[in-house]
XYZ file of C-alpha atoms in Angstrom:
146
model
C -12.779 -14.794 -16.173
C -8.868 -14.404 -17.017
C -7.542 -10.756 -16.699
C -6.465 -9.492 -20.108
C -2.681 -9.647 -19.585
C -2.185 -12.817 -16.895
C 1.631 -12.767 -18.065
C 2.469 -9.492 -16.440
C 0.480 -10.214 -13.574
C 0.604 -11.884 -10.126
C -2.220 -14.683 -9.939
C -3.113 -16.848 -6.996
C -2.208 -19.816 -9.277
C 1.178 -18.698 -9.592
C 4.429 -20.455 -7.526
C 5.164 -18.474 -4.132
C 8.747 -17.581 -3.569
C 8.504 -21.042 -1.701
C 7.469 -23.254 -4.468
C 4.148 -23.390 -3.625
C 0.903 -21.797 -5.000
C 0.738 -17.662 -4.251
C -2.299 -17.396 -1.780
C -2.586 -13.168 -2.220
C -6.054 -11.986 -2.371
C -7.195 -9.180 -4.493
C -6.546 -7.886 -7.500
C -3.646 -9.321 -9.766
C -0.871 -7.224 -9.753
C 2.472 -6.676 -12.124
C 4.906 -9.145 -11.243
C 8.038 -5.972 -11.907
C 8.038 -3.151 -9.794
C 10.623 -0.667 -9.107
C 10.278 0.065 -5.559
C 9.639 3.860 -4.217
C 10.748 5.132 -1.658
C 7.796 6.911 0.748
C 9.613 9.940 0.450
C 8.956 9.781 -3.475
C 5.273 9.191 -2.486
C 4.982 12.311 0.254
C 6.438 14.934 -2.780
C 3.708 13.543 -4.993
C 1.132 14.007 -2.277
C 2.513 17.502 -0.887
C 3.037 16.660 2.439
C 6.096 16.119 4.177
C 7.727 12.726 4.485
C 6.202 11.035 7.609
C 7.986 10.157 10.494
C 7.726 7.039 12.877
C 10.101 6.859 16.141
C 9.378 3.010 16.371
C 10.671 2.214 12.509
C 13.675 0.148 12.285
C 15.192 2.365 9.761
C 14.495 6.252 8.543
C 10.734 5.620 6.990
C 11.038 7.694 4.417
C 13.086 5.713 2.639
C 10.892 2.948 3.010
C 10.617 1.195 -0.362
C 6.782 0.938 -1.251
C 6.074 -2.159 -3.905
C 2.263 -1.502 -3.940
C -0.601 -0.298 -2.475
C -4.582 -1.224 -1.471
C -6.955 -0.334 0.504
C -8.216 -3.917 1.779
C -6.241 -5.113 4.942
C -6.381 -8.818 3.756
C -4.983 -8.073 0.607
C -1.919 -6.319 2.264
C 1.583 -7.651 0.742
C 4.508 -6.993 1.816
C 6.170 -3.910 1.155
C 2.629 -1.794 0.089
C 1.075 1.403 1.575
C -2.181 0.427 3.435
C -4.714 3.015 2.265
C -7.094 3.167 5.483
C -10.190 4.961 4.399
C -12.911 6.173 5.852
C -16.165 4.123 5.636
C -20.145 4.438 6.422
C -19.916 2.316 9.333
C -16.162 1.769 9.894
C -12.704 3.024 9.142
C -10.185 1.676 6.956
C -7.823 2.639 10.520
C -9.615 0.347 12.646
C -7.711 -2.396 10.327
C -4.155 -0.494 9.900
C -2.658 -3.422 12.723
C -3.861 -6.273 10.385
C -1.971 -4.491 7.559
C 1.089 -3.939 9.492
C 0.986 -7.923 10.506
C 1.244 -8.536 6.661
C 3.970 -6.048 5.485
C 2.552 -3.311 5.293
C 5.457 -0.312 5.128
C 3.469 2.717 5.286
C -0.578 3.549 5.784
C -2.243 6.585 3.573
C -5.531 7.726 5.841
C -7.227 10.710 5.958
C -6.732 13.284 9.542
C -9.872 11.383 10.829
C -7.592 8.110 10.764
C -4.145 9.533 11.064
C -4.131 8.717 14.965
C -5.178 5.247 14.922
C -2.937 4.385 11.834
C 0.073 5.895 13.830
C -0.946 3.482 16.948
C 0.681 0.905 14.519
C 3.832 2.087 14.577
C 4.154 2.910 10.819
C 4.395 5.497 8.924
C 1.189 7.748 8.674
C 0.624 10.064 5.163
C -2.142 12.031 6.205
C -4.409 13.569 3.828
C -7.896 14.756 2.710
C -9.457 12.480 0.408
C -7.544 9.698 0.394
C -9.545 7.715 -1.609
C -9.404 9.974 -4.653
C -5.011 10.284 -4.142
C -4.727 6.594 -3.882
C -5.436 6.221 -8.588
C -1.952 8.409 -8.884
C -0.360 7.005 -6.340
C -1.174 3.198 -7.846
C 0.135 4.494 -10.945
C 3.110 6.097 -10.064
C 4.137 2.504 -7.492
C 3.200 0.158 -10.713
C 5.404 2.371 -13.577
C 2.545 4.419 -15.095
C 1.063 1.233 -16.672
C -1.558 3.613 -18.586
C 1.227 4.855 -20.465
C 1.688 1.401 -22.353
C-alpha cells in the first residue's frame, strides 16, 4: 500500500546516489534532513555528550541524519537505537550497525558496554525505547508540526 506522502519520502524504488534503485529497508523516510549534531541529541536526552577514544573526529559533533532501532535498516549517518529484547539485545547487533553507518548507538546501561565494544559513541539511558519518538522527531524537523 503507498505511504500517504511518497514525495517527501525515501522509497526503495527510488534512484541511489549511484543511479541505481535505493535498496534501504524499513520504513520510508524524508528525503531533507538537517543533520544534528549528537551533542544536540545528549542536551535533549540529559546526559552528557558521549565520548569515544577510537572516533575519527570529536563525536559529539557527529552529524546524526536519522535513527532506528533495526540493525539492517541502519543508513548512514543514523543513531542505532539498541534495545533491550525478551530473548536478545538490540547491543548484540550494535557491530552490524556500525558496518552500515551508523554514527552513534542509543542503548539502555544494560547495553551501554557492548554498544561501546563498537567503537562508537554510546548515549546511555533508561528506557530507551520510549526516548527514541522525540528523538525521531527532533532528527526529521518535527514533522508533526506540519
Amino acid at each position: 500500500m503507498p505511504q500517504a506522502d511518497q514525495s517527501q519520502t525515501s522509497q526503495p524504488s527510488q534512484l541511489s546516489p549511484k543511479g541505481g534503485p535505493s535498496s534501504y529497508p524499513g520504513a520510508p523516510r524524508p528525503l531533507q534532513v538537517r543533520a544534528i549534531p549528537l551533542r544536540e541529541l545528549a542536551d535533549q536526552l540529559g546526559i552528557d555528550a558521549p565520548k569515544a577514544p577510537d572516533a575519527p573526529k570529536a563525536p559529539e559533533e557527529a552529524a546524526v541524519t536519522g535513527i532506528t532501532h533495526d540493525s539492517r535498516a541502519v543508513r548512514p549517518g543514523d543513531v542505532y537505537a539498541a534495545l533491550p529484547g525478551a530473548r536478545l539485545h538490540g547491543a548484540d547487533f550494535a557491530a552490524q550497525a556500525a558496518d552500515l553507518g551508523a554514527v552513534a548507538v542509543l542503548t539502555d546501561p544494560g547495553g551501554a558496554d557492548r554498544a561501546a565494544a563498537t567503537g562508537l559513541p554510546v548515549l546511555a539511558v533508561e528506557n530507551p525505547r520510549g526516548r527514541m519518538g522525540a528523538l525521531a522527531a527532533t532528527i526529521y524537523g518535527e514533522p508533526g508540526r506540519d
